[in-house]
Amino acid sequence: MIPIKMSEIARATQGQLVGEDVLVHEINTDTRKSNESCLFVALKGANFNAHVFLEQAVNDGAIGLVVEQQSSLDVPQVIVKDTRNALGQISQLIREKSTAKVIGLTGSVGKTSVKEMIASILNHEGETLSTLGNLNNEIGVPLTLLRLTKEHEFAVVEMGANHPGEIRYTTELVRPDVALINNVAAAHLEGFGDLQGVAEAKGEIYEGLNAKGTAIINVDDNFANYWRARIGQKKVTFGIKNEADIFATSIDSSKPSGVRFHLHHNGKCHEVSLAVPGRHNVMNALAATAACLSIGISIENIVASLRGFTGVKGRLEVHRPSDELVIIDDSYNANYTSLAAAIDVLTNEDGLKILALGDMGELGDEAREYHHKAGVYAKESGVDLLLTIGVLSHFAHQAFKEGAYHFATQKEMVDFIIEKIKNKKTAVLLKGSRSAHMEDIVTPILKWTQQNFEGAC
């Protein structure tokens, strides 16, 4: 973190400083982590209040507190009206002190993969900060910005949302030099009502651009024109189906080991080989290219870095423990669009094709319809067996019909899969939303393969 004084924090938060004006080098919001030499910000939520842990934080080494009521503890404190807002204001102060070029991105599908692609490119250019895990909400984005140091030349910040106004808030903190919406799909419908609501919420990211900023637009998305009409800053487009500044041709996604394509920019063509499967990753690569070009990275360096990108854990992570077995771990999250893309990868494999599907969450009133569509798409695409677990996935089971099996417990599903992969050449895709915890099915299966196949990974 860029060091700041408590008095600066008090000014930024319209708070009151009580005690010594100490210099803060690190901020923490969680007493389960070390508070040694940290400023502890006591957050409050619907089901928690960190003010009850102030003594623990100080005993663990916290040098100061940000609180809503003054504590009797003998440490410097900034008293604020709302600690959650204060966390954002402090992160905004750090952002203002940083000279890093910042890329902000959001989208319904693939935003974490795009974030990691961008970060892998920028890491070859200089010190780069990127969002860790899923810290992309009203708390996660400030925590990401608080990790900025004077050494950072670049930052890539992922912004998610499950209600209108959330991205507007976080993009005001981030103030990106480049803003990107990867796409709009049926995700988080519960909080937005419909796809138009999702598009409006995602579009909030463009509001935070400064006058010299660049908006990256996916011209293949149904809402491309909607965004174009609302953006006054410079625009850079990417796509495959429609005319764009950055586009791809000669796409070959038939190889399980990855995808090849020709990337076009400024009248020049570059051959790209991605070590990650799926046609959708071509679009992700185009998005990452557009973003990095917009902050001055050369196309040659971008292409070289893309060739070395190896993917994200839990996102179409392919394990080949033997010549007869493929395990595709796409358990990190799920919606209908990402599931369809993963099914396309599965059906490129040889042998028995098994889809193990958990519930897809936050689809609102359309949850049943999208799970039904998932079952139909899996059947039509050539999946041989559909294994489901959860309440909503049962609708996919019903749509798939013959070859569908529904399980009451994860152990039953694991045992079934292990029996199947013992007998013949098999490819298994495991997919579900975070709430389905499909990673708990992936882990024992991979453990079994490690014990039964020499050199399994």
Short mmCIF file of C-alpha atoms in Angstrom, two decimals:
data_model
loop_
_atom_site.label_atom_id
_atom_site.label_comp_id
_atom_site.label_asym_id
_atom_site.label_seq_id
_atom_site.Cartn_x
_atom_site.Cartn_y
_atom_site.Cartn_z
CA MET A 1 0.00 0.00 0.00
CA ILE A 2 1.09 3.59 -0.59
CA PRO A 3 1.71 4.92 2.96
CA ILE A 4 -0.73 7.53 4.24
CA LYS A 5 -1.17 9.37 7.53
CA MET A 6 -4.19 9.01 9.80
CA SER A 7 -4.86 12.72 9.31
CA GLU A 8 -5.13 12.14 5.54
CA ILE A 9 -7.60 9.35 6.21
CA ALA A 10 -9.62 11.63 8.47
CA ARG A 11 -9.83 14.29 5.74
CA ALA A 12 -10.73 11.77 3.03
CA THR A 13 -13.50 10.24 5.14
CA GLN A 14 -14.76 13.46 6.77
CA GLY A 15 -13.86 11.76 10.01
CA GLN A 16 -12.39 12.83 13.34
CA LEU A 17 -8.83 11.84 14.28
CA VAL A 18 -8.37 10.93 17.92
CA GLY A 19 -4.81 10.29 19.05
CA GLU A 20 -1.44 10.31 17.32
CA ASP A 21 -1.15 10.99 13.58
CA VAL A 22 0.61 7.73 12.73
CA LEU A 23 1.73 6.66 9.26
CA VAL A 24 -0.27 3.70 7.91
CA HIS A 25 1.42 1.13 5.66
CA GLU A 26 -1.31 -1.51 5.59
CA ILE A 27 -5.06 -1.79 6.18
CA ASN A 28 -7.02 -4.83 7.33
CA THR A 29 -10.74 -5.55 7.75
CA ASP A 30 -10.60 -9.15 8.99
CA THR A 31 -9.42 -10.22 12.43
CA ARG A 32 -8.93 -13.76 11.09
CA LYS A 33 -5.88 -12.36 9.31
CA SER A 34 -2.83 -10.85 10.96
CA ASN A 35 -3.31 -7.27 12.13
CA GLU A 36 0.37 -6.74 12.91
CA SER A 37 1.19 -3.08 12.15
CA CYS A 38 -2.15 -2.62 10.33
CA LEU A 39 -4.89 -0.03 10.53
CA PHE A 40 -8.05 -1.99 11.31
CA VAL A 41 -11.28 -0.82 9.63
CA ALA A 42 -14.26 -2.15 11.57
CA LEU A 43 -16.89 -2.94 8.94
CA LYS A 44 -20.56 -3.51 9.69
CA GLY A 45 -23.04 -5.54 7.69
CA ALA A 46 -26.46 -7.11 7.97
CA ASN A 47 -25.07 -10.14 9.81
CA PHE A 48 -21.79 -8.93 11.32
CA ASN A 49 -20.21 -6.06 13.21
CA ALA A 50 -16.42 -5.98 13.42
CA HIS A 51 -16.59 -3.40 16.22
CA VAL A 52 -16.93 -6.32 18.63
CA PHE A 53 -13.44 -7.47 17.61
CA LEU A 54 -11.58 -4.19 18.23
CA GLU A 55 -9.76 -5.45 21.30
CA GLN A 56 -8.70 -8.58 19.45
CA ALA A 57 -7.39 -6.48 16.55
CA VAL A 58 -5.34 -4.27 18.87
CA ASN A 59 -4.01 -7.29 20.78
CA ASP A 60 -2.95 -8.74 17.44
CA GLY A 61 -0.89 -5.63 16.69
CA ALA A 62 -3.22 -3.11 14.99
CA ILE A 63 -1.69 0.37 15.23
CA GLY A 64 -5.00 2.20 14.79
CA LEU A 65 -8.71 1.91 14.13
CA VAL A 66 -11.38 3.28 11.83
CA VAL A 67 -14.65 3.04 13.73
CA GLU A 68 -18.16 4.45 13.92
CA GLN A 69 -17.98 4.99 17.68
CA GLN A 70 -14.87 5.94 19.61
CA SER A 71 -13.32 3.02 21.48
CA SER A 72 -11.71 3.19 24.91
CA LEU A 73 -8.70 1.33 23.55
CA ASP A 74 -5.47 3.33 23.69
CA VAL A 75 -4.69 3.55 19.95
CA PRO A 76 -5.18 6.28 17.33
CA GLN A 77 -8.67 6.24 15.84
CA VAL A 78 -10.59 7.89 13.03
CA ILE A 79 -14.27 8.19 13.89
CA VAL A 80 -16.49 8.08 10.79
CA LYS A 81 -20.20 7.94 10.04
CA ASP A 82 -20.01 4.72 8.01
CA THR A 83 -16.94 2.46 7.95
CA ARG A 84 -17.97 0.76 4.70
CA ASN A 85 -18.05 4.12 2.92
CA ALA A 86 -14.82 5.07 4.66
CA LEU A 87 -13.08 1.99 3.26
CA GLY A 88 -14.02 3.13 -0.24
CA GLN A 89 -12.89 6.69 0.43
CA ILE A 90 -9.52 5.51 1.72
CA SER A 91 -9.05 3.29 -1.34
CA GLN A 92 -9.95 6.26 -3.57
CA LEU A 93 -7.22 8.28 -1.83
CA ILE A 94 -4.69 5.54 -2.57
CA ARG A 95 -5.85 5.41 -6.20
CA GLU A 96 -5.33 9.18 -6.52
CA LYS A 97 -1.77 8.83 -5.22
CA SER A 98 -0.95 6.05 -7.68
CA THR A 99 0.59 6.70 -11.11
CA ALA A 100 -0.38 3.24 -12.40
CA LYS A 101 -2.33 2.93 -15.64
CA VAL A 102 -5.57 1.20 -14.67
CA ILE A 103 -7.80 -1.12 -16.68
CA GLY A 104 -11.27 -1.74 -15.24
CA LEU A 105 -13.40 -4.57 -16.55
CA THR A 106 -16.69 -6.29 -16.03
CA GLY A 107 -18.99 -8.66 -17.90
CA SER A 108 -21.32 -11.59 -17.43
CA VAL A 109 -19.05 -14.35 -18.71
CA GLY A 110 -15.28 -14.70 -18.79
CA LYS A 111 -14.29 -11.51 -16.98
CA THR A 112 -11.91 -13.34 -14.64
CA SER A 113 -10.24 -15.10 -17.56
CA VAL A 114 -9.88 -11.76 -19.37
CA LYS A 115 -8.51 -10.19 -16.19
CA GLU A 116 -5.90 -12.93 -15.92
CA MET A 117 -5.00 -12.62 -19.62
CA ILE A 118 -4.52 -8.87 -19.22
CA ALA A 119 -2.48 -9.35 -16.05
CA SER A 120 -0.24 -11.94 -17.74
CA ILE A 121 0.44 -9.48 -20.56
CA LEU A 122 1.09 -6.51 -18.27
CA ASN A 123 3.32 -8.51 -15.93
CA HIS A 124 5.79 -8.78 -18.82
CA GLU A 125 5.79 -4.99 -19.09
CA GLY A 126 6.13 -3.89 -15.48
CA GLU A 127 4.91 -4.27 -11.90
CA THR A 128 1.19 -5.11 -12.13
CA LEU A 129 -1.60 -5.28 -9.57
CA SER A 130 -4.64 -7.43 -10.31
CA THR A 131 -7.79 -8.45 -8.47
CA LEU A 132 -7.33 -11.54 -6.33
CA GLY A 133 -9.96 -14.27 -6.57
CA ASN A 134 -13.49 -12.83 -6.58
CA LEU A 135 -12.74 -9.60 -4.69
CA ASN A 136 -14.77 -7.62 -7.21
CA ASN A 137 -17.62 -6.11 -5.20
CA GLU A 138 -18.18 -3.02 -3.01
CA ILE A 139 -15.71 -4.37 -0.45
CA GLY A 140 -13.39 -6.33 -2.72
CA VAL A 141 -12.63 -3.46 -5.12
CA PRO A 142 -11.50 -1.10 -2.31
CA LEU A 143 -9.37 -3.89 -0.85
CA THR A 144 -7.78 -4.35 -4.28
CA LEU A 145 -6.98 -0.64 -4.61
CA LEU A 146 -5.47 -0.62 -1.13
CA ARG A 147 -2.80 -3.02 -2.42
CA LEU A 148 -1.47 -0.37 -4.82
CA THR A 149 2.15 0.65 -4.20
CA LYS A 150 4.36 3.31 -5.76
CA GLU A 151 6.09 0.53 -7.72
CA HIS A 152 2.96 -0.51 -9.61
CA GLU A 153 2.99 0.61 -13.25
CA PHE A 154 -0.27 -1.11 -14.15
CA ALA A 155 -3.42 -2.36 -12.46
CA VAL A 156 -6.28 -4.48 -13.74
CA VAL A 157 -9.38 -4.34 -11.58
CA GLU A 158 -12.35 -6.66 -12.01
CA MET A 159 -15.76 -5.28 -11.08
CA GLY A 160 -18.79 -7.46 -10.51
CA ALA A 161 -22.32 -6.63 -9.47
CA ASN A 162 -25.52 -8.22 -8.26
CA HIS A 163 -27.58 -5.03 -8.09
CA PRO A 164 -27.83 -1.71 -9.98
CA GLY A 165 -25.46 1.03 -8.86
CA GLU A 166 -22.74 -1.29 -7.58
CA ILE A 167 -20.43 -0.84 -10.57
CA ARG A 168 -21.16 2.89 -10.63
CA TYR A 169 -19.84 3.04 -7.08
CA THR A 170 -16.74 0.91 -7.64
CA THR A 171 -15.79 2.57 -10.93
CA GLU A 172 -15.84 5.95 -9.16
CA LEU A 173 -13.16 4.53 -6.86
CA VAL A 174 -11.13 2.89 -9.62
CA ARG A 175 -11.27 5.74 -12.17
CA PRO A 176 -9.97 3.47 -14.93
CA ASP A 177 -7.96 4.71 -17.88
CA VAL A 178 -9.54 1.89 -19.89
CA ALA A 179 -13.00 0.39 -19.28
CA LEU A 180 -14.11 -2.93 -20.76
CA ILE A 181 -17.37 -4.88 -20.77
CA ASN A 182 -16.62 -8.40 -21.95
CA ASN A 183 -20.26 -9.30 -22.69
CA VAL A 184 -23.80 -9.48 -21.34
CA ALA A 185 -25.42 -12.84 -20.67
CA ALA A 186 -28.00 -14.45 -18.39
CA ALA A 187 -26.15 -14.06 -15.10
CA HIS A 188 -27.33 -12.37 -11.88
CA LEU A 189 -30.77 -11.92 -13.40
CA GLU A 190 -32.18 -12.15 -9.89
CA GLY A 191 -30.74 -8.73 -9.09
CA PHE A 192 -31.41 -7.02 -12.43
CA GLY A 193 -34.68 -8.47 -13.72
CA ASP A 194 -33.68 -9.04 -17.33
CA LEU A 195 -30.79 -8.70 -19.80
CA GLN A 196 -31.51 -5.01 -20.34
CA GLY A 197 -31.07 -4.52 -16.62
CA VAL A 198 -27.77 -6.38 -16.75
CA ALA A 199 -26.57 -4.24 -19.68
CA GLU A 200 -27.48 -1.01 -17.89
CA ALA A 201 -25.66 -2.13 -14.75
CA LYS A 202 -22.55 -3.25 -16.63
CA GLY A 203 -22.60 0.01 -18.61
CA GLU A 204 -22.00 1.94 -15.40
CA ILE A 205 -18.31 1.10 -15.79
CA TYR A 206 -18.02 3.57 -18.69
CA GLU A 207 -19.25 6.40 -16.45
CA GLY A 208 -15.98 6.34 -14.48
CA LEU A 209 -13.73 6.98 -17.47
CA ASN A 210 -11.90 10.29 -17.54
CA ALA A 211 -12.13 12.49 -20.64
CA LYS A 212 -9.00 10.91 -22.16
CA GLY A 213 -10.03 7.35 -21.26
CA THR A 214 -10.82 4.55 -23.68
CA ALA A 215 -13.97 2.42 -23.77
CA ILE A 216 -13.55 -1.14 -25.07
CA ILE A 217 -16.70 -2.48 -26.76
CA ASN A 218 -17.59 -6.01 -27.82
CA VAL A 219 -19.28 -5.41 -31.19
CA ASP A 220 -20.67 -8.95 -31.24
CA ASP A 221 -22.68 -8.28 -28.10
CA ASN A 222 -26.36 -7.45 -28.55
CA PHE A 223 -25.92 -4.27 -26.50
CA ALA A 224 -22.95 -2.85 -28.43
CA ASN A 225 -24.98 -0.05 -30.04
CA TYR A 226 -26.65 0.74 -26.72
CA TRP A 227 -23.24 1.41 -25.16
CA ARG A 228 -21.82 3.19 -28.20
CA ALA A 229 -24.62 5.75 -28.06
CA ARG A 230 -23.82 6.60 -24.45
CA ILE A 231 -20.03 6.93 -24.59
CA GLY A 232 -18.31 10.20 -25.43
CA GLN A 233 -14.73 9.00 -24.96
CA LYS A 234 -12.50 7.17 -27.43
CA LYS A 235 -13.83 3.75 -28.40
CA VAL A 236 -11.92 0.59 -29.42
CA THR A 237 -13.92 -2.39 -30.65
CA PHE A 238 -13.30 -6.12 -30.79
CA GLY A 239 -15.26 -9.03 -32.23
CA ILE A 240 -15.47 -11.97 -34.60
CA LYS A 241 -18.86 -11.69 -36.32
CA ASN A 242 -18.98 -7.93 -36.92
CA GLU A 243 -16.54 -5.31 -38.18
CA ALA A 244 -14.13 -4.31 -35.41
CA ASP A 245 -10.79 -2.62 -34.76
CA ILE A 246 -9.43 -5.91 -33.42
CA PHE A 247 -10.82 -9.15 -34.82
CA ALA A 248 -10.04 -12.80 -35.43
CA THR A 249 -10.17 -15.11 -38.43
CA SER A 250 -9.13 -18.70 -39.21
CA ILE A 251 -10.23 -19.91 -35.79
CA ASP A 252 -9.41 -23.55 -35.07
CA SER A 253 -10.89 -24.71 -31.75
CA SER A 254 -10.98 -28.40 -32.66
CA LYS A 255 -7.86 -29.30 -30.67
CA PRO A 256 -8.46 -30.11 -26.99
CA SER A 257 -5.03 -28.69 -26.14
CA GLY A 258 -5.96 -25.16 -27.18
CA VAL A 259 -7.18 -22.85 -29.90
CA ARG A 260 -5.41 -21.17 -32.83
CA PHE A 261 -6.47 -18.08 -34.75
CA HIS A 262 -5.31 -15.07 -36.73
CA LEU A 263 -5.50 -11.78 -34.84
CA HIS A 264 -5.97 -8.66 -36.98
CA HIS A 265 -5.12 -5.09 -35.99
CA ASN A 266 -4.29 -2.03 -38.09
CA GLY A 267 -4.21 -4.07 -41.28
CA LYS A 268 -1.71 -6.59 -39.94
CA CYS A 269 -2.26 -10.26 -39.13
CA HIS A 270 -0.68 -12.14 -36.22
CA GLU A 271 -0.83 -15.88 -35.59
CA VAL A 272 -1.89 -16.74 -32.03
CA SER A 273 -1.85 -20.10 -30.30
CA LEU A 274 -3.65 -20.19 -26.95
CA ALA A 275 -2.89 -23.03 -24.55
CA VAL A 276 -6.51 -22.90 -23.33
CA PRO A 277 -9.43 -24.56 -25.14
CA GLY A 278 -12.63 -23.11 -26.52
CA ARG A 279 -13.72 -20.63 -29.18
CA HIS A 280 -14.93 -18.30 -26.42
CA ASN A 281 -11.32 -17.82 -25.34
CA VAL A 282 -10.63 -16.18 -28.70
CA MET A 283 -13.07 -13.43 -27.72
CA ASN A 284 -11.41 -13.21 -24.31
CA ALA A 285 -8.03 -12.80 -26.01
CA LEU A 286 -9.39 -10.09 -28.32
CA ALA A 287 -10.78 -8.21 -25.30
CA ALA A 288 -7.44 -8.44 -23.48
CA THR A 289 -5.63 -7.28 -26.62
CA ALA A 290 -7.90 -4.25 -27.03
CA ALA A 291 -7.42 -3.24 -23.40
CA CYS A 292 -3.63 -3.58 -23.43
CA LEU A 293 -3.23 -1.79 -26.76
CA SER A 294 -5.21 1.09 -25.27
CA ILE A 295 -2.59 1.71 -22.59
CA GLY A 296 0.33 1.53 -24.95
CA ILE A 297 1.44 -2.12 -25.02
CA SER A 298 2.75 -3.22 -28.43
CA ILE A 299 0.82 -5.79 -30.42
CA GLU A 300 3.97 -7.93 -30.70
CA ASN A 301 4.37 -8.14 -26.93
CA ILE A 302 0.66 -8.84 -26.48
CA VAL A 303 0.72 -11.74 -28.95
CA ALA A 304 3.84 -13.21 -27.32
CA SER A 305 2.24 -13.05 -23.87
CA LEU A 306 -1.02 -14.60 -25.06
CA ARG A 307 0.90 -17.60 -26.33
CA GLY A 308 2.16 -18.19 -22.79
CA PHE A 309 -1.21 -17.86 -21.06
CA THR A 310 -2.12 -21.15 -19.35
CA GLY A 311 -5.57 -20.41 -17.95
CA VAL A 312 -7.25 -19.92 -14.57
CA LYS A 313 -7.76 -22.53 -11.87
CA GLY A 314 -11.29 -23.93 -11.93
CA ARG A 315 -12.07 -22.37 -15.31
CA LEU A 316 -11.87 -24.96 -18.09
CA GLU A 317 -8.81 -26.37 -16.36
CA VAL A 318 -8.00 -29.54 -18.28
CA HIS A 319 -6.41 -32.53 -16.52
CA ARG A 320 -5.16 -35.50 -18.57
CA PRO A 321 -4.09 -38.16 -16.06
CA SER A 322 -3.91 -40.78 -18.81
CA ASP A 323 -4.45 -41.22 -22.54
CA GLU A 324 -7.89 -42.61 -21.71
CA LEU A 325 -9.16 -39.90 -19.36
CA VAL A 326 -9.81 -36.14 -19.44
CA ILE A 327 -11.16 -34.21 -16.45
CA ILE A 328 -12.32 -30.66 -17.27
CA ASP A 329 -12.63 -28.58 -14.12
CA ASP A 330 -14.92 -25.61 -14.83
CA SER A 331 -16.30 -25.56 -11.31
CA TYR A 332 -15.49 -21.93 -10.42
CA ASN A 333 -18.86 -20.57 -11.52
CA ALA A 334 -21.65 -21.07 -14.04
CA ASN A 335 -24.37 -19.48 -16.12
CA TYR A 336 -26.00 -20.74 -19.30
CA THR A 337 -23.56 -19.03 -21.68
CA SER A 338 -20.42 -20.27 -19.94
CA LEU A 339 -21.95 -23.74 -19.63
CA ALA A 340 -22.65 -23.89 -23.38
CA ALA A 341 -19.05 -22.86 -24.09
CA ALA A 342 -17.76 -25.56 -21.73
CA ILE A 343 -20.00 -28.20 -23.34
CA ASP A 344 -18.47 -27.26 -26.71
CA VAL A 345 -15.03 -27.99 -25.25
CA LEU A 346 -16.22 -31.30 -23.79
CA THR A 347 -17.69 -32.51 -27.04
CA ASN A 348 -14.38 -31.91 -28.84
CA GLU A 349 -12.94 -34.75 -26.75
CA ASP A 350 -12.99 -38.41 -27.75
CA GLY A 351 -14.73 -41.21 -25.87
CA LEU A 352 -17.65 -41.22 -23.45
CA LYS A 353 -18.66 -37.63 -22.70
CA ILE A 354 -20.02 -36.93 -19.19
CA LEU A 355 -21.35 -33.61 -17.92
CA ALA A 356 -21.60 -33.31 -14.12
CA LEU A 357 -23.78 -30.28 -13.47
CA GLY A 358 -24.68 -28.45 -10.28
CA ASP A 359 -27.23 -25.64 -9.96
CA MET A 360 -26.65 -22.36 -11.78
CA GLY A 361 -27.50 -19.62 -9.31
CA GLU A 362 -28.96 -16.09 -9.40
CA LEU A 363 -31.10 -16.60 -12.51
CA GLY A 364 -34.27 -15.31 -10.88
CA ASP A 365 -37.61 -16.18 -12.47
CA GLU A 366 -35.86 -17.68 -15.51
CA ALA A 367 -33.86 -20.24 -13.54
CA ARG A 368 -36.05 -23.18 -14.51
CA GLU A 369 -36.01 -22.18 -18.20
CA TYR A 370 -32.21 -21.87 -18.37
CA HIS A 371 -31.66 -25.21 -16.66
CA HIS A 372 -34.08 -26.82 -19.11
CA LYS A 373 -32.17 -25.19 -21.99
CA ALA A 374 -28.94 -26.55 -20.53
CA GLY A 375 -30.27 -30.09 -20.64
CA VAL A 376 -31.45 -29.66 -24.23
CA TYR A 377 -28.15 -28.13 -25.34
CA ALA A 378 -26.13 -30.89 -23.70
CA LYS A 379 -28.20 -33.59 -25.43
CA GLU A 380 -28.08 -31.89 -28.84
CA SER A 381 -24.34 -31.28 -28.55
CA GLY A 382 -23.52 -34.96 -28.09
CA VAL A 383 -23.07 -35.34 -24.34
CA ASP A 384 -23.58 -39.02 -23.53
CA LEU A 385 -24.38 -38.82 -19.80
CA LEU A 386 -25.74 -35.91 -17.78
CA LEU A 387 -25.18 -36.14 -14.02
CA THR A 388 -27.02 -33.55 -11.95
CA ILE A 389 -27.13 -32.51 -8.32
CA GLY A 390 -29.25 -29.79 -6.72
CA VAL A 391 -32.80 -28.52 -7.02
CA LEU A 392 -32.61 -26.52 -10.24
CA SER A 393 -30.35 -28.92 -12.14
CA HIS A 394 -33.18 -31.45 -11.96
CA PHE A 395 -34.86 -29.48 -14.78
CA ALA A 396 -31.79 -30.11 -16.94
CA HIS A 397 -32.04 -33.79 -15.99
CA GLN A 398 -35.67 -33.88 -17.15
CA ALA A 399 -34.84 -32.17 -20.45
CA PHE A 400 -31.91 -34.49 -21.21
CA LYS A 401 -34.07 -37.59 -20.62
CA GLU A 402 -32.30 -40.87 -21.51
CA GLY A 403 -28.78 -40.95 -20.09
CA ALA A 404 -29.52 -38.52 -17.25
CA TYR A 405 -28.85 -39.37 -13.60
CA HIS A 406 -29.76 -37.20 -10.61
CA PHE A 407 -27.91 -37.51 -7.30
CA ALA A 408 -28.88 -36.63 -3.75
CA THR A 409 -25.31 -36.32 -2.46
CA GLN A 410 -21.91 -35.35 -3.81
CA LYS A 411 -20.43 -38.66 -2.66
CA GLU A 412 -22.92 -40.58 -4.80
CA MET A 413 -21.96 -38.50 -7.82
CA VAL A 414 -18.23 -38.96 -7.15
CA ASP A 415 -18.62 -42.73 -6.81
CA PHE A 416 -20.62 -42.91 -10.05
CA ILE A 417 -18.03 -40.91 -11.99
CA ILE A 418 -15.14 -43.01 -10.68
CA GLU A 419 -16.88 -46.20 -11.75
CA LYS A 420 -17.41 -44.78 -15.24
CA ILE A 421 -13.83 -43.56 -15.75
CA LYS A 422 -12.43 -46.96 -14.77
CA ASN A 423 -13.89 -48.74 -17.78
CA LYS A 424 -13.37 -46.83 -21.03
CA LYS A 425 -12.00 -43.71 -22.69
CA THR A 426 -13.88 -40.88 -20.98
CA ALA A 427 -14.07 -37.09 -20.78
CA VAL A 428 -15.77 -35.50 -17.77
CA LEU A 429 -16.82 -31.85 -17.43
CA LEU A 430 -17.70 -30.56 -13.95
CA LYS A 431 -19.63 -27.29 -13.84
CA GLY A 432 -21.80 -25.32 -11.42
CA SER A 433 -22.20 -21.98 -9.65
CA ARG A 434 -20.16 -21.15 -6.57
CA SER A 435 -23.12 -22.11 -4.38
CA ALA A 436 -23.09 -25.64 -5.86
CA HIS A 437 -19.54 -26.30 -4.57
CA MET A 438 -18.68 -28.52 -7.51
CA GLU A 439 -15.01 -28.15 -6.57
CA ASP A 440 -15.81 -30.58 -3.74
CA ILE A 441 -16.57 -33.17 -6.42
CA VAL A 442 -13.53 -32.31 -8.53
CA THR A 443 -11.09 -32.75 -5.63
CA PRO A 444 -11.81 -36.41 -4.74
CA ILE A 445 -11.94 -37.38 -8.43
CA LEU A 446 -8.52 -35.84 -9.09
CA LYS A 447 -7.20 -37.46 -5.92
CA TRP A 448 -8.42 -40.83 -7.19
CA THR A 449 -6.74 -40.30 -10.55
CA GLN A 450 -3.47 -39.39 -8.84
CA GLN A 451 -3.58 -42.65 -6.92
CA ASN A 452 -4.48 -44.76 -9.94
CA PHE A 453 -2.64 -43.20 -12.88
CA GLU A 454 1.11 -42.77 -12.89
CA GLY A 455 2.09 -39.13 -13.44
CA ALA A 456 -1.47 -37.83 -13.05
CA CYS A 457 -1.83 -34.08 -12.71
#
